[in-house]
PDB file of C-alpha atoms in Angstrom:
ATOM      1  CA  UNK A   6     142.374 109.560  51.590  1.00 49.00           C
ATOM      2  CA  UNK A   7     140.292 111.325  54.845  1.00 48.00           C
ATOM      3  CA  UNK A   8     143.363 111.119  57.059  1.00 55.00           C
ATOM      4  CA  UNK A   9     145.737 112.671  54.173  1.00 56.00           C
ATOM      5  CA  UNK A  10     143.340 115.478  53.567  1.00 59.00           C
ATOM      6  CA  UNK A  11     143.377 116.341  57.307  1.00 59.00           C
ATOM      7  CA  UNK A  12     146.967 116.351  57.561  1.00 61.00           C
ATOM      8  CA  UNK A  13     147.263 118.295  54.748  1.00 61.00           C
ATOM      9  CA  UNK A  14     144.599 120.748  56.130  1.00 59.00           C
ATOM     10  CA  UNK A  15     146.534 120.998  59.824  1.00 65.00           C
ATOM     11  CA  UNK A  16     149.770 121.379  57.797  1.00 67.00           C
ATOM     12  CA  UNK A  17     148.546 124.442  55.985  1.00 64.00           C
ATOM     13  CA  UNK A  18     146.824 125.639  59.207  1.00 63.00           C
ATOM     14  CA  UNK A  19     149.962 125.577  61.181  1.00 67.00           C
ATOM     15  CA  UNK A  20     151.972 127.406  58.034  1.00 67.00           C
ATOM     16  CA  UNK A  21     149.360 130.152  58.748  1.00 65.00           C
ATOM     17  CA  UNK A  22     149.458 130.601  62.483  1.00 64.00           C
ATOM     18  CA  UNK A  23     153.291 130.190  62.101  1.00 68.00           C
ATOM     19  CA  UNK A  24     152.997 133.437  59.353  1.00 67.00           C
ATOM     20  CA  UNK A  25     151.074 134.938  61.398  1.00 61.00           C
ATOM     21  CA  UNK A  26     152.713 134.948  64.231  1.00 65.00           C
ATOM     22  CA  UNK A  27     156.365 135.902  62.395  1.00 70.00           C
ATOM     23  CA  UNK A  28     154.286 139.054  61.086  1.00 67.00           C
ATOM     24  CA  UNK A  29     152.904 139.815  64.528  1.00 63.00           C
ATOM     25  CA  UNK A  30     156.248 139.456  66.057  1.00 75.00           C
ATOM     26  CA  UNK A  31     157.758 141.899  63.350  1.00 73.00           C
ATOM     27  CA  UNK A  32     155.049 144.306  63.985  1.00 66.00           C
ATOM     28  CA  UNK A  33     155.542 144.323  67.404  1.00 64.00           C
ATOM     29  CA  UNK A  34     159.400 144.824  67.497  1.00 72.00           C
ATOM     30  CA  UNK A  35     158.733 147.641  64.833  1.00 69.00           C
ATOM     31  CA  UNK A  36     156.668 149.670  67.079  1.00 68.00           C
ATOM     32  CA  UNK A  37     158.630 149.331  70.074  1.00 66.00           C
ATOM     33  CA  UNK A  38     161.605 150.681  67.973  1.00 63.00           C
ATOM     34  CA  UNK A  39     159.023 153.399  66.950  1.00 61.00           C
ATOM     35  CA  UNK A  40     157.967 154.194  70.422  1.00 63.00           C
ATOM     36  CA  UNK A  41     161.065 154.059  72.182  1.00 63.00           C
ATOM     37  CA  UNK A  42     164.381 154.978  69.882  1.00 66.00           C
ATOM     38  CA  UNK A  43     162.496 157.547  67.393  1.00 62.00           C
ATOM     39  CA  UNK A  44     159.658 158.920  69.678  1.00 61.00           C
ATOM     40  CA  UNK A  45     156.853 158.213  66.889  1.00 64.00           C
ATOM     41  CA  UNK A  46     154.078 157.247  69.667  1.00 62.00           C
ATOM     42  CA  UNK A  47     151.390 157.751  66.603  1.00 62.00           C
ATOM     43  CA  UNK A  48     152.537 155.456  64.273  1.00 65.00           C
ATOM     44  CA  UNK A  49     154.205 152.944  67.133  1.00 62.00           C
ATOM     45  CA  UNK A  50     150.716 152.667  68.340  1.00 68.00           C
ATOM     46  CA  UNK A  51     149.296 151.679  65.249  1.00 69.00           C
ATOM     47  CA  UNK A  52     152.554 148.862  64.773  1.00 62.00           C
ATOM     48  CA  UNK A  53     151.761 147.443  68.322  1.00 63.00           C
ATOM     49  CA  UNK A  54     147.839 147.276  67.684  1.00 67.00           C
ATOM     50  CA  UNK A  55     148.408 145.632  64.157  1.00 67.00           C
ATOM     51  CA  UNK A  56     150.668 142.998  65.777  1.00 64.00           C
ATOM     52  CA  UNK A  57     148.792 142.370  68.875  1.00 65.00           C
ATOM     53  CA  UNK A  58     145.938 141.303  66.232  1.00 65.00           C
ATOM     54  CA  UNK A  59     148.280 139.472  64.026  1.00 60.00           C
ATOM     55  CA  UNK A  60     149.111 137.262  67.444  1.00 60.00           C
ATOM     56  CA  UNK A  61     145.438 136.878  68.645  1.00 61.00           C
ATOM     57  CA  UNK A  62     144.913 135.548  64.959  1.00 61.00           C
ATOM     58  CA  UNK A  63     147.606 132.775  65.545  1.00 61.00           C
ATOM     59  CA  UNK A  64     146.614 131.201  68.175  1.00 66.00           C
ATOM     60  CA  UNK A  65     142.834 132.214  67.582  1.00 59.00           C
ATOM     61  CA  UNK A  66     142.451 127.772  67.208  1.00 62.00           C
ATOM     62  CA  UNK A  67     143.512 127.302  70.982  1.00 56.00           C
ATOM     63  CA  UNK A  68     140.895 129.573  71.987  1.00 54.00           C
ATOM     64  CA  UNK A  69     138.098 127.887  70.149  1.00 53.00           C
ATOM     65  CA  UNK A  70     139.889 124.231  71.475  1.00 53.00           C
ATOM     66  CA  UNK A  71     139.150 125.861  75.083  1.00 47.00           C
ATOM     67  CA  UNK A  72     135.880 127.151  74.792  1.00 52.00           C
ATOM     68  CA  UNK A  73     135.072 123.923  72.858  1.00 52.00           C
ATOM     69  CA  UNK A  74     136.316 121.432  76.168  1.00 49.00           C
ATOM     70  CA  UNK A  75     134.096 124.173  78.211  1.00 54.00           C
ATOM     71  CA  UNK A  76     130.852 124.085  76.417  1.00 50.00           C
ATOM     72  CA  UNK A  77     131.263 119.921  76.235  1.00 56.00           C
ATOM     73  CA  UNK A  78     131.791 120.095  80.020  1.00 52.00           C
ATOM     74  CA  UNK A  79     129.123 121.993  80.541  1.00 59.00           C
ATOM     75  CA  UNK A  80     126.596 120.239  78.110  1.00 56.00           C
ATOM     76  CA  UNK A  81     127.683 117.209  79.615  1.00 63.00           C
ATOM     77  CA  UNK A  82     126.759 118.564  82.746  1.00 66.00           C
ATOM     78  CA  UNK A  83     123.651 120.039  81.865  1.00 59.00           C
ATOM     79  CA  UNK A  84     122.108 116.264  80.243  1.00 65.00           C
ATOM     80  CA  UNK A  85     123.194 114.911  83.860  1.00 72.00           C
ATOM     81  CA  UNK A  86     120.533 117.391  85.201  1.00 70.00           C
ATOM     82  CA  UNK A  87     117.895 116.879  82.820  1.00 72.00           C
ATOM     83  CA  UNK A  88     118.178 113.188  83.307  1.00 73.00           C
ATOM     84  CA  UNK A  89     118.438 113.553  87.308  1.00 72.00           C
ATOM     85  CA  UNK A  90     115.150 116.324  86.954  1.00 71.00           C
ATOM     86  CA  UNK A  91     113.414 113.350  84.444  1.00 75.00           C
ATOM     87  CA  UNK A  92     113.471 110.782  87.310  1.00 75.00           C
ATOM     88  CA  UNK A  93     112.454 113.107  89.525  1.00 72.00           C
ATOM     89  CA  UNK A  94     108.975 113.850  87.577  1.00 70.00           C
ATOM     90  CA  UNK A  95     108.916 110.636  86.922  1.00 75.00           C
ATOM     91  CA  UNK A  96     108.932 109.928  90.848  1.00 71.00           C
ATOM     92  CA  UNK A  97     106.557 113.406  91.327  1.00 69.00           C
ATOM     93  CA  UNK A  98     103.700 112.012  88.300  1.00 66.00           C
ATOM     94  CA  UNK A  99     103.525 108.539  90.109  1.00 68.00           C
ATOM     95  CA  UNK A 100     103.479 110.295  93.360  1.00 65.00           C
ATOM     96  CA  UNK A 101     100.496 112.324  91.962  1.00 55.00           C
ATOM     97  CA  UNK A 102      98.666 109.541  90.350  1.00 55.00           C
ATOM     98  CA  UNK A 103      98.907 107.585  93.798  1.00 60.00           C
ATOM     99  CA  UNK A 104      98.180 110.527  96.058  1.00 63.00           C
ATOM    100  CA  UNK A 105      94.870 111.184  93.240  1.00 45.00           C
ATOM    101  CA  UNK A 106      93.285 107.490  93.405  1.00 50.00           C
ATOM    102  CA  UNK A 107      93.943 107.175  96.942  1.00 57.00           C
ATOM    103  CA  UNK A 108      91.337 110.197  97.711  1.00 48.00           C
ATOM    104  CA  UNK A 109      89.250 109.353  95.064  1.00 43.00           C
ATOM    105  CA  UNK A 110      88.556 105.929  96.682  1.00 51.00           C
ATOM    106  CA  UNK A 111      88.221 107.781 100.277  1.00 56.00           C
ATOM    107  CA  UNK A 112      85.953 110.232  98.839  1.00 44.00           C
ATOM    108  CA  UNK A 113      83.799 107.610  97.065  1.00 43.00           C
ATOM    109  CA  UNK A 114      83.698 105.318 100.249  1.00 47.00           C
ATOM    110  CA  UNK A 115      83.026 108.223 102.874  1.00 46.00           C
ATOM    111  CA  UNK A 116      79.708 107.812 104.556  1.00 46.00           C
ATOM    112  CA  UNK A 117      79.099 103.968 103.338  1.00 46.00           C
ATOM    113  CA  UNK A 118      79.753 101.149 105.467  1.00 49.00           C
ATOM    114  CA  UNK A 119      82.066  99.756 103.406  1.00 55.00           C
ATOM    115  CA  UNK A 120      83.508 102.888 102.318  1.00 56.00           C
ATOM    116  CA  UNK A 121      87.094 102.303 104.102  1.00 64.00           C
ATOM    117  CA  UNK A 122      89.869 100.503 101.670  1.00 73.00           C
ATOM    118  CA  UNK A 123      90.027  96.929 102.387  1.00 81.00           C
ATOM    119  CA  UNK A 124      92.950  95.289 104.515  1.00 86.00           C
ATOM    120  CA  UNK A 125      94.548  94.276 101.419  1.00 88.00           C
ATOM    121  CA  UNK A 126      94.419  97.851  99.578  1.00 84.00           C
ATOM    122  CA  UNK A 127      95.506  99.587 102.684  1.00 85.00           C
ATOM    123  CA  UNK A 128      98.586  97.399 102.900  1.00 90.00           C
ATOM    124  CA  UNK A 129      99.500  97.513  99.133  1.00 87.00           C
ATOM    125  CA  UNK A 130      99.264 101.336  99.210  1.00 83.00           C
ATOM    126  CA  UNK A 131     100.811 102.000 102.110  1.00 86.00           C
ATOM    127  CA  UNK A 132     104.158  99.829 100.132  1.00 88.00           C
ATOM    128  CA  UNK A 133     103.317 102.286  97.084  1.00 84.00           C
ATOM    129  CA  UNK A 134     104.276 105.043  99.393  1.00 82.00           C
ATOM    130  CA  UNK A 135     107.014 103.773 101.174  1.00 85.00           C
ATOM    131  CA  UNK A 136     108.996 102.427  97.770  1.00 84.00           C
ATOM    132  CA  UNK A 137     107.659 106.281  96.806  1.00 78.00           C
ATOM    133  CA  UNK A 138     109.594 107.911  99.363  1.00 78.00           C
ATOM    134  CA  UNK A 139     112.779 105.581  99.253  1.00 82.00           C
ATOM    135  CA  UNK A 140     112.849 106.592  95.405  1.00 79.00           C
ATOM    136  CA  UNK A 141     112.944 110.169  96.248  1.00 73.00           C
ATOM    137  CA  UNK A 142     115.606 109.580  98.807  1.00 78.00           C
ATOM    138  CA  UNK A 143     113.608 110.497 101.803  1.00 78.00           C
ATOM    139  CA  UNK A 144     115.169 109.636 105.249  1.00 85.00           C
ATOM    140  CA  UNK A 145     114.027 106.349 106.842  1.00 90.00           C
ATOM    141  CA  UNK A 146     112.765 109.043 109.380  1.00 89.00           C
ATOM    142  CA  UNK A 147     110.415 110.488 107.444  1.00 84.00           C
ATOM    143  CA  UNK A 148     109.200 107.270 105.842  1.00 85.00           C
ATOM    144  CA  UNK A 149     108.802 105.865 109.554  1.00 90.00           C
ATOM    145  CA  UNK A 150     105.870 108.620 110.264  1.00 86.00           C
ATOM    146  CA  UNK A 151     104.607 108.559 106.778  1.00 85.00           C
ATOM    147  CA  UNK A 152     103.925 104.556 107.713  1.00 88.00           C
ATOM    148  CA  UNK A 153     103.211 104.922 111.540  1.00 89.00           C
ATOM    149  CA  UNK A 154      99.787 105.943 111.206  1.00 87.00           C
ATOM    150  CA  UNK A 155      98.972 103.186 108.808  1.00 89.00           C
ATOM    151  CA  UNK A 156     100.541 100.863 110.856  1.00 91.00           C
ATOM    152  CA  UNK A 157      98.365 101.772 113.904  1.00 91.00           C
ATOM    153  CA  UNK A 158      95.201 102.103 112.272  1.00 88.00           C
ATOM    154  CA  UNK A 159      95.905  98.135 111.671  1.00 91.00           C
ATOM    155  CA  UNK A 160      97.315  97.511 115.425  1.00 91.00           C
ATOM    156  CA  UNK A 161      93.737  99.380 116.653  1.00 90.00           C
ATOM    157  CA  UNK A 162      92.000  97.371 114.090  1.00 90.00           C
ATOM    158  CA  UNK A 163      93.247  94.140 115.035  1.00 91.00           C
ATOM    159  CA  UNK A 164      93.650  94.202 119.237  1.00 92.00           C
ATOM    160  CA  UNK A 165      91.056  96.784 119.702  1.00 91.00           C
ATOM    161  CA  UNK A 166      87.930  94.322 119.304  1.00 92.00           C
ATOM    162  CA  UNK A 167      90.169  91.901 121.595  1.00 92.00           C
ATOM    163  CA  UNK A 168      90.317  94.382 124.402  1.00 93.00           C
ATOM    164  CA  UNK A 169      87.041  95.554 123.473  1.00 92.00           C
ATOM    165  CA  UNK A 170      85.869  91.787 124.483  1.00 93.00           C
ATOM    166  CA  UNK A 171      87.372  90.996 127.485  1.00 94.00           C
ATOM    167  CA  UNK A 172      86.298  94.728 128.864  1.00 91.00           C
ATOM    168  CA  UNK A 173      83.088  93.729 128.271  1.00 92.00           C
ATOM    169  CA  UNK A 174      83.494  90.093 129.596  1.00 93.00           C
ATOM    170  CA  UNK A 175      84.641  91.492 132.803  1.00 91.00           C
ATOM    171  CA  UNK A 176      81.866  94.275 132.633  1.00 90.00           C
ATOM    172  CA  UNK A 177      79.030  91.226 132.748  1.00 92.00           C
ATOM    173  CA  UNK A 178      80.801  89.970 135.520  1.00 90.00           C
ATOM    174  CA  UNK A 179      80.422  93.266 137.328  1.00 90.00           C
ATOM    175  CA  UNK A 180      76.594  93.605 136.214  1.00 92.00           C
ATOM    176  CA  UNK A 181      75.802  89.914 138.337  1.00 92.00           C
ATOM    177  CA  UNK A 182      78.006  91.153 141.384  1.00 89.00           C
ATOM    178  CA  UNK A 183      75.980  94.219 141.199  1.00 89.00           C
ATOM    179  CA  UNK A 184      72.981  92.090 141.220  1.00 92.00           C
ATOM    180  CA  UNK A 185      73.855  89.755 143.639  1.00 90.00           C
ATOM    181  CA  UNK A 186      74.677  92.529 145.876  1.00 88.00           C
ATOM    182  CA  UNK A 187      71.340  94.342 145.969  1.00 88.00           C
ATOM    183  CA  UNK A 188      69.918  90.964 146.169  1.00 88.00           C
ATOM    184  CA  UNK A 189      71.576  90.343 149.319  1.00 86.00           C
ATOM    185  CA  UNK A 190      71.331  93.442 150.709  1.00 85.00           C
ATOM    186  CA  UNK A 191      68.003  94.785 150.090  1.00 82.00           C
ATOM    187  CA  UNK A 192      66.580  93.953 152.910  1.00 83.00           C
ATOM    188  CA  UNK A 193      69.965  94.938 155.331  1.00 81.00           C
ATOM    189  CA  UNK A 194      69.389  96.305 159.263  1.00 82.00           C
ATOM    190  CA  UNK A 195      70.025  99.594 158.901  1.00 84.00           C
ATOM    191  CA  UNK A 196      70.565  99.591 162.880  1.00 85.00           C
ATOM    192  CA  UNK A 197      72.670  95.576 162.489  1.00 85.00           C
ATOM    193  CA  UNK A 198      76.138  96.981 162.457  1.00 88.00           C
ATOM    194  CA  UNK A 199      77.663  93.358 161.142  1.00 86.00           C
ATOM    195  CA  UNK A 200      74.665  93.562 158.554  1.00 85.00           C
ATOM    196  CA  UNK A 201      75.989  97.075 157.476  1.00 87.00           C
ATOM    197  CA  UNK A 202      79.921  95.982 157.731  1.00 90.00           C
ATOM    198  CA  UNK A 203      79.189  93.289 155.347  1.00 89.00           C
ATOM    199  CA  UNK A 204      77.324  95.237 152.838  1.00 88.00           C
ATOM    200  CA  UNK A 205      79.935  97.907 152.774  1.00 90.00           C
ATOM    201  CA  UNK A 206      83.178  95.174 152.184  1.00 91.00           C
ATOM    202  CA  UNK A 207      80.781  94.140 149.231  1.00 89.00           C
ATOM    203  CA  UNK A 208      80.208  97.058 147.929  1.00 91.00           C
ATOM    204  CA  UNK A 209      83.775  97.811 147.975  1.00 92.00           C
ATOM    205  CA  UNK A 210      84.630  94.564 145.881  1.00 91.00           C
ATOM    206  CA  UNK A 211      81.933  95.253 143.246  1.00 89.00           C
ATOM    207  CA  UNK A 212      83.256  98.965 143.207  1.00 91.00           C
ATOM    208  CA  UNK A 213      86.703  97.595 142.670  1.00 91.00           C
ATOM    209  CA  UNK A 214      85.425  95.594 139.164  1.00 89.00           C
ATOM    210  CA  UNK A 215      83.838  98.790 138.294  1.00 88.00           C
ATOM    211  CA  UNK A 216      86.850 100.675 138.343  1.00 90.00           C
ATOM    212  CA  UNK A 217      89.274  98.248 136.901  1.00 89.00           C
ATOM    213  CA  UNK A 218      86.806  97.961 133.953  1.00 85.00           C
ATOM    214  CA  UNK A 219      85.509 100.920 133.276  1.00 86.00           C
ATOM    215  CA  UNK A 220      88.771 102.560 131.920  1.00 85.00           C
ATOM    216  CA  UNK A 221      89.317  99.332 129.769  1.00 84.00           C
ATOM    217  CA  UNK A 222      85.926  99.649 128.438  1.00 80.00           C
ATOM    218  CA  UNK A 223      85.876 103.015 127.478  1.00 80.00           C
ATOM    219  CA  UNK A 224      89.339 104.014 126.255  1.00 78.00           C
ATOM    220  CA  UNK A 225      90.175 100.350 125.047  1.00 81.00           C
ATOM    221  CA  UNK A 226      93.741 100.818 122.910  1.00 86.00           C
ATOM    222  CA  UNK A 227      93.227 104.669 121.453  1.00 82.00           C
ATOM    223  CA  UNK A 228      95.732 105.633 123.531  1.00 86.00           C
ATOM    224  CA  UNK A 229      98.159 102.955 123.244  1.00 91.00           C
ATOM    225  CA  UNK A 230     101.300 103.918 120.901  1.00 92.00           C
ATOM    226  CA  UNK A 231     102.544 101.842 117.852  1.00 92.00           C
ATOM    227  CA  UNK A 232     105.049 100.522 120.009  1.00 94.00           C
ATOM    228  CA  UNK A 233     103.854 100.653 123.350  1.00 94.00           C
ATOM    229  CA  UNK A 234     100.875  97.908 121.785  1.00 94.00           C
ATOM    230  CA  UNK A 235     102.453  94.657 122.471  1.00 93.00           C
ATOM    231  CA  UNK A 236     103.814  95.507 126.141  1.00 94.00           C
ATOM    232  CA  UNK A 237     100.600  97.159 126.692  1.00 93.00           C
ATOM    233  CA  UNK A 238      98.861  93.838 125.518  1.00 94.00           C
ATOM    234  CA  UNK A 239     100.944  91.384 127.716  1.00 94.00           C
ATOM    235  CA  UNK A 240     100.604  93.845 130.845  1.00 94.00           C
ATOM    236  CA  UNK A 241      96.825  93.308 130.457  1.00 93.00           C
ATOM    237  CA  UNK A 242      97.298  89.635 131.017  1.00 93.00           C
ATOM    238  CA  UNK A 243      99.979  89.870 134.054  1.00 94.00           C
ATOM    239  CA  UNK A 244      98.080  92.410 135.934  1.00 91.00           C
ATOM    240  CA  UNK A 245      94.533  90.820 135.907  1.00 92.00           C
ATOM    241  CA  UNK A 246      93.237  91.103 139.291  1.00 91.00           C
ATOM    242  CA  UNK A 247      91.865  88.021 140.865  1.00 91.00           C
ATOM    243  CA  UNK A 248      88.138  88.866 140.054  1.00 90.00           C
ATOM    244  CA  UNK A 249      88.366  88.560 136.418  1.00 92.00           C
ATOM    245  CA  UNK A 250      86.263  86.165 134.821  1.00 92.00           C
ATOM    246  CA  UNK A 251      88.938  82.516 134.191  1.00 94.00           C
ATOM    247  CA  UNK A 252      86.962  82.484 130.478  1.00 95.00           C
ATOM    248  CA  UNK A 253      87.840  85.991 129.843  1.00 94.00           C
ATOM    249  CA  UNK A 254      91.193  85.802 130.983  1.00 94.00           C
ATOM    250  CA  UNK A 255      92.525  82.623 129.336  1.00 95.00           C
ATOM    251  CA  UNK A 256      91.058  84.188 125.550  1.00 95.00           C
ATOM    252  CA  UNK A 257      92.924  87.722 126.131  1.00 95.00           C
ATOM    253  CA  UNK A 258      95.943  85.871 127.277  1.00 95.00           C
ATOM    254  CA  UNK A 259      95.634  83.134 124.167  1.00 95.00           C
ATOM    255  CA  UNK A 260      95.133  86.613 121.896  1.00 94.00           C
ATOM    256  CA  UNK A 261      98.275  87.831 123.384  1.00 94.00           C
ATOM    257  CA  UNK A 262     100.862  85.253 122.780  1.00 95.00           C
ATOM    258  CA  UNK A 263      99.624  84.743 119.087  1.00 93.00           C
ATOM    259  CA  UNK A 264      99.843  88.452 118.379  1.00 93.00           C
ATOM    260  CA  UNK A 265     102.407  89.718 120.346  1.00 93.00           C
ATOM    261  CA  UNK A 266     104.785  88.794 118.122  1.00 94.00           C
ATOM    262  CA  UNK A 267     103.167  89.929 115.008  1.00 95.00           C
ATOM    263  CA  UNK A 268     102.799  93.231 117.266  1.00 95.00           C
ATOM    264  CA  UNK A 269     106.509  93.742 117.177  1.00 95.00           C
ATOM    265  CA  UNK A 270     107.284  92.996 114.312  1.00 96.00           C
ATOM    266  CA  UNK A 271     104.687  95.643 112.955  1.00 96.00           C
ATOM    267  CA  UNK A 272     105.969  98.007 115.578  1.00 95.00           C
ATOM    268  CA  UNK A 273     109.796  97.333 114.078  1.00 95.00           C
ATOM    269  CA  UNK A 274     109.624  97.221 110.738  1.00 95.00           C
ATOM    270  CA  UNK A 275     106.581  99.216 110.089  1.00 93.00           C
ATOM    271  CA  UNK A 276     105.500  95.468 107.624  1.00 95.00           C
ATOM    272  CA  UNK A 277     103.067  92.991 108.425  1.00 95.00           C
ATOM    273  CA  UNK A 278     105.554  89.455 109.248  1.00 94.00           C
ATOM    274  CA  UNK A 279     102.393  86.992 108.505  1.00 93.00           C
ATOM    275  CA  UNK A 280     100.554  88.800 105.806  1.00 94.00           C
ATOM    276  CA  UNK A 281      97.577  85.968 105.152  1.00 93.00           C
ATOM    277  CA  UNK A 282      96.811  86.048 108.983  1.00 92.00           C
ATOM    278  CA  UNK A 283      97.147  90.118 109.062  1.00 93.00           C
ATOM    279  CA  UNK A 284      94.511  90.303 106.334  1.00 92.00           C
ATOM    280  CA  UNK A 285      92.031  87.268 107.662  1.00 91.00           C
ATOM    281  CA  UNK A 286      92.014  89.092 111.043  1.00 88.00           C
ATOM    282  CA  UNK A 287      91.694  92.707 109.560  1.00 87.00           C
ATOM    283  CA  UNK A 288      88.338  91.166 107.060  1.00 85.00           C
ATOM    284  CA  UNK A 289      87.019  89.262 110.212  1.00 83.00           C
ATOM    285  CA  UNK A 290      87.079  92.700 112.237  1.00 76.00           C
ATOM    286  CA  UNK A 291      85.041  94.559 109.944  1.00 66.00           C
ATOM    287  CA  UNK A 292      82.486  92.397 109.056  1.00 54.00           C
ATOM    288  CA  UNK A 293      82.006  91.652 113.245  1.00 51.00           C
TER     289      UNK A 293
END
């Protein structure tokens, strides 16, 4: 009964426009006659303006089909946006509530000696931000130095108390060659040349520990890079002079070949490869 009704209606609706247009037409011819053959511009005017109208009436219906498609097009268009700009504050509010807890806990823990997040916070937060930035479509670029200083505070955390060791392992060593030396030597010739010659080439050796440890001591791994860490590490081991304690040695060099490999890994992929031993070293750091 619907679809006969609607016929009916575009039947009449085309009867219209098709009257509408005859008339226009008419009008039209009638005031070109008027214009041209009897030199009425007055009244041709007024034919030619009624018929233009009569036209623009009959196919009024095409126009509003047009600007119909054209406003659906651009509605269309328009929900895309507000859906695309909905994720996007989605993405912004989490962003926000991350950014706000994360200084909250700094600011609560700043100045206590437990203030700093805990291995396993630091490394859940730090994949809150990168799955953050990969939702906004950031560039693995920028999510590499969002992550890199992360990523080092955990390398420093991890070898630096290693280094820190053997530094000081050596450093002993240098204290009791010290000692021995002005134990020896106290009570040197001043005027015995060979006395004097053998206090200097000892002096020389102990000077030699002093300044291969020193350095190690006192910078340790602040200025090793993310990636520079694990070469860094294993040059420590191959360049040992002779003097250095076997003890000392055989721990830095043990430390080495079971973290090198978690070094670059970190280094690589910005991710810690064995998680459970990341976060049992990390604890065991802080509370030593």
């Amino acid at each position: 009964m619907r679809d006969g009704s609607n016929a009916e209606e575009s039947w009449l609706a085309a009867a219209i426009n098709a009257l509408l247009a005859l008339l226009g037409t008419c009008l039209l011819a009638r005031g070109v006659w008027l214009g041209f053959i009897v030199d009425e511009n007055a009244m041709a005017m007024t034919y030619l303006g009624a018929g233009l109208l009569f036209l623009f009436a009959a196919t009024l219906d095409r126009f509003k089909a047009l600007k119909g498609m054209g406003v659906e097009l651009q509605m269309r268009e328009f929900d895309q946006k507000i859906g695309q700009a909905d994720a996007i504050l989605a993405q912004l509010k989490r962003l926000a509530e991350l950014s706000g807890a994360s200084l909250l806990e700094l600011a609560a823990g700043t100045g206590r000696w437990d203030g700093a997040p805990s291995p396993l916070a630091s490394y859940e937060l730090s994949r809150s931000v990168k799955g953050m930035l990969e939702s906004l479509g950031s560039t693995s670029l920028v999510v590499r130095r969002a992550l890199v200083p992360w990523a080092r505070s955990a390398c420093i955390d991890a070898i630096g108390p290693v280094v820190g060791q053997y530094a000081e392992a050596v450093f002993r060593h240098y204290w009791e060659m010290h000692r021995r030396f002005v134990a020896a030597f106290s009570d040197a010739d001043p005027n015995d040349p060979d006395q004097q010659a053998a206090k200097e080439a000892a002096r020389q050796r102990v000077d030699e520990v002093l300044s291969y440890c020193r350095p190690v001591r006192d910078r340790g791994v602040a200025d090793w890079s993310l990636e520079s860490t694990p070469s860094r590490l294993r040059e420590l081991v191959d360049s040992a002079p002779a003097f250095v304690p076997k003890d000392a040695l055989d721990e830095l060099r043990q430390q080495a070949n079971l973290w090198g490999p978690e070094l670059e890994y970190l280094a690589r992929e910005l991710d810690f490869r064995d998680k459970e031993s990341w976060f049992a070293k990390l604890a065991a750091t802080r509370i030593g």
